[in-house]
Amino acid sequence: MEILGEIRETDAVACLFRVAEGSVDEDAPAYWLRRMAISSPGETGTAGALEGLRRMTAQS
């Protein structure tokens, strides 16, 4: 999953967000998965990825 951010695979951003959002209610063993699913889109640097990160990390 990290490689998607490193190679700036912008087509994977939406999928990574779905993974992160789908694992929010999981227990600690999925922490690494959420971390990667959030950090990889940020590495792509696209406006859509950055906006998605803002929405996902905003206090609700």
Coordinates of N, CA and C in Angstrom, one line a residue:
M1 N 0.8 -1.2 0.0 CA 0.0 0.0 0.0 C 0.9 1.3 0.0
E2 N 2.0 1.2 0.7 CA 2.9 2.4 0.7 C 3.4 2.7 -0.6
I3 N 3.6 1.7 -1.5 CA 4.2 2.0 -2.8 C 3.2 2.8 -3.6
L4 N 1.9 2.7 -3.4 CA 1.0 3.5 -4.2 C 1.2 5.0 -3.9
G5 N 1.6 5.4 -2.7 CA 1.9 6.8 -2.5 C 3.2 7.2 -3.0
E6 N 4.2 6.3 -2.9 CA 5.5 6.6 -3.4 C 5.6 6.8 -4.9
I7 N 4.8 6.0 -5.6 CA 4.8 6.1 -7.1 C 3.7 7.1 -7.6
R8 N 3.0 7.7 -6.6 CA 2.0 8.7 -6.8 C 0.9 8.2 -7.7
E9 N 0.4 7.0 -7.4 CA -0.7 6.4 -8.1 C -2.0 7.0 -7.8
T10 N -2.4 8.1 -8.5 CA -3.5 8.8 -8.2 C -4.8 8.0 -8.3
D11 N -4.8 7.0 -9.2 CA -6.1 6.3 -9.4 C -6.4 5.4 -8.2
A12 N -5.5 5.2 -7.3 CA -5.7 4.4 -6.1 C -6.2 5.2 -4.9
V13 N -6.2 6.5 -5.0 CA -6.6 7.4 -3.9 C -8.0 7.0 -3.4
A14 N -9.0 6.9 -4.2 CA -10.4 6.7 -3.8 C -10.5 5.3 -3.1
C15 N -9.8 4.3 -3.6 CA -9.8 3.0 -3.0 C -9.1 3.0 -1.6
L16 N -8.0 3.8 -1.5 CA -7.3 3.9 -0.2 C -8.2 4.5 0.9
F17 N -9.0 5.6 0.4 CA -9.9 6.2 1.4 C -11.0 5.3 1.8
R18 N -11.5 4.4 0.9 CA -12.5 3.5 1.3 C -12.0 2.5 2.3
V19 N -10.7 2.1 2.1 CA -10.1 1.1 3.1 C -10.0 1.8 4.5
A20 N -9.5 3.0 4.5 CA -9.4 3.8 5.8 C -10.7 4.0 6.4
E21 N -11.7 4.4 5.7 CA -13.0 4.7 6.3 C -13.7 3.4 6.7
G22 N -13.5 2.3 6.0 CA -14.1 1.0 6.4 C -13.5 0.4 7.6
S23 N -12.3 0.8 7.9 CA -11.6 0.2 9.1 C -11.6 1.1 10.3
V24 N -12.3 2.1 10.3 CA -12.4 3.1 11.4 C -12.8 2.4 12.7
D25 N -13.8 1.5 12.6 CA -14.4 0.9 13.8 C -13.6 -0.4 14.2
E26 N -12.6 -0.7 13.5 CA -11.8 -1.9 13.8 C -10.9 -1.7 15.1
D27 N -10.5 -2.8 15.6 CA -9.6 -2.7 16.8 C -8.2 -2.4 16.4
A28 N -7.3 -2.3 17.4 CA -5.9 -2.0 17.2 C -5.1 -2.8 16.1
P29 N -5.4 -4.0 15.9 CA -4.6 -4.7 14.9 C -4.7 -4.1 13.5
A30 N -5.7 -3.4 13.2 CA -5.8 -2.8 11.9 C -5.2 -1.4 11.9
Y31 N -4.6 -1.0 12.9 CA -4.0 0.4 13.0 C -3.0 0.6 11.9
W32 N -2.1 -0.3 11.6 CA -1.1 -0.2 10.5 C -1.8 0.0 9.2
L33 N -2.9 -0.7 9.0 CA -3.7 -0.5 7.7 C -4.2 0.9 7.6
R34 N -4.8 1.4 8.6 CA -5.4 2.7 8.5 C -4.3 3.8 8.3
R35 N -3.2 3.6 9.0 CA -2.0 4.5 8.9 C -1.6 4.6 7.4
M36 N -1.4 3.4 6.8 CA -0.9 3.4 5.4 C -2.0 4.0 4.5
A37 N -3.2 3.6 4.7 CA -4.3 4.1 3.8 C -4.5 5.6 3.9
I38 N -4.1 6.2 5.0 CA -4.2 7.7 5.1 C -2.9 8.3 4.6
S39 N -1.7 7.8 4.9 CA -0.5 8.4 4.5 C -0.2 8.3 3.0
S40 N -0.6 7.2 2.3 CA -0.3 7.1 0.9 C -1.0 8.1 0.0
P41 N -2.3 8.4 0.2 CA -2.9 9.5 -0.6 C -2.2 10.8 -0.4
G42 N -1.8 11.1 0.8 CA -1.1 12.4 1.0 C 0.2 12.5 0.2
E43 N 0.9 11.4 0.0 CA 2.1 11.4 -0.8 C 1.8 11.7 -2.2
T44 N 0.6 11.4 -2.7 CA 0.4 11.7 -4.1 C 0.3 13.2 -4.4
G45 N -0.1 14.0 -3.4 CA -0.1 15.4 -3.5 C -1.2 16.0 -4.3
T46 N -2.1 15.2 -4.8 CA -3.2 15.8 -5.6 C -4.2 16.6 -4.7
A47 N -4.9 17.5 -5.4 CA -5.9 18.3 -4.7 C -7.0 17.4 -4.1
G48 N -7.4 16.4 -4.8 CA -8.4 15.5 -4.4 C -8.0 14.7 -3.1
A49 N -6.8 14.2 -3.2 CA -6.2 13.5 -2.0 C -6.1 14.3 -0.8
L50 N -5.6 15.5 -1.0 CA -5.5 16.4 0.2 C -6.8 16.8 0.8
E51 N -7.8 17.1 -0.1 CA -9.1 17.4 0.4 C -9.8 16.2 1.1
G52 N -9.5 15.0 0.6 CA -10.0 13.8 1.2 C -9.4 13.7 2.6
L53 N -8.1 13.9 2.7 CA -7.5 13.8 4.0 C -8.0 14.9 5.0
R54 N -8.3 16.1 4.5 CA -8.9 17.1 5.4 C -10.2 16.7 5.9
R55 N -11.1 16.1 5.0 CA -12.4 15.7 5.4 C -12.3 14.5 6.4
M56 N -11.4 13.6 6.2 CA -11.3 12.4 7.0 C -10.7 12.7 8.4
T57 N -9.9 13.8 8.5 CA -9.2 14.1 9.8 C -9.9 15.3 10.5
A58 N -10.9 15.9 9.9 CA -11.6 17.0 10.6 C -12.4 16.4 11.8
Q59 N -12.5 17.2 12.8 CA -13.2 16.8 13.9 C -14.7 16.8 13.6
S60 N -15.4 15.8 14.0 CA -16.8 15.7 13.7 C -17.6 15.9 14.9

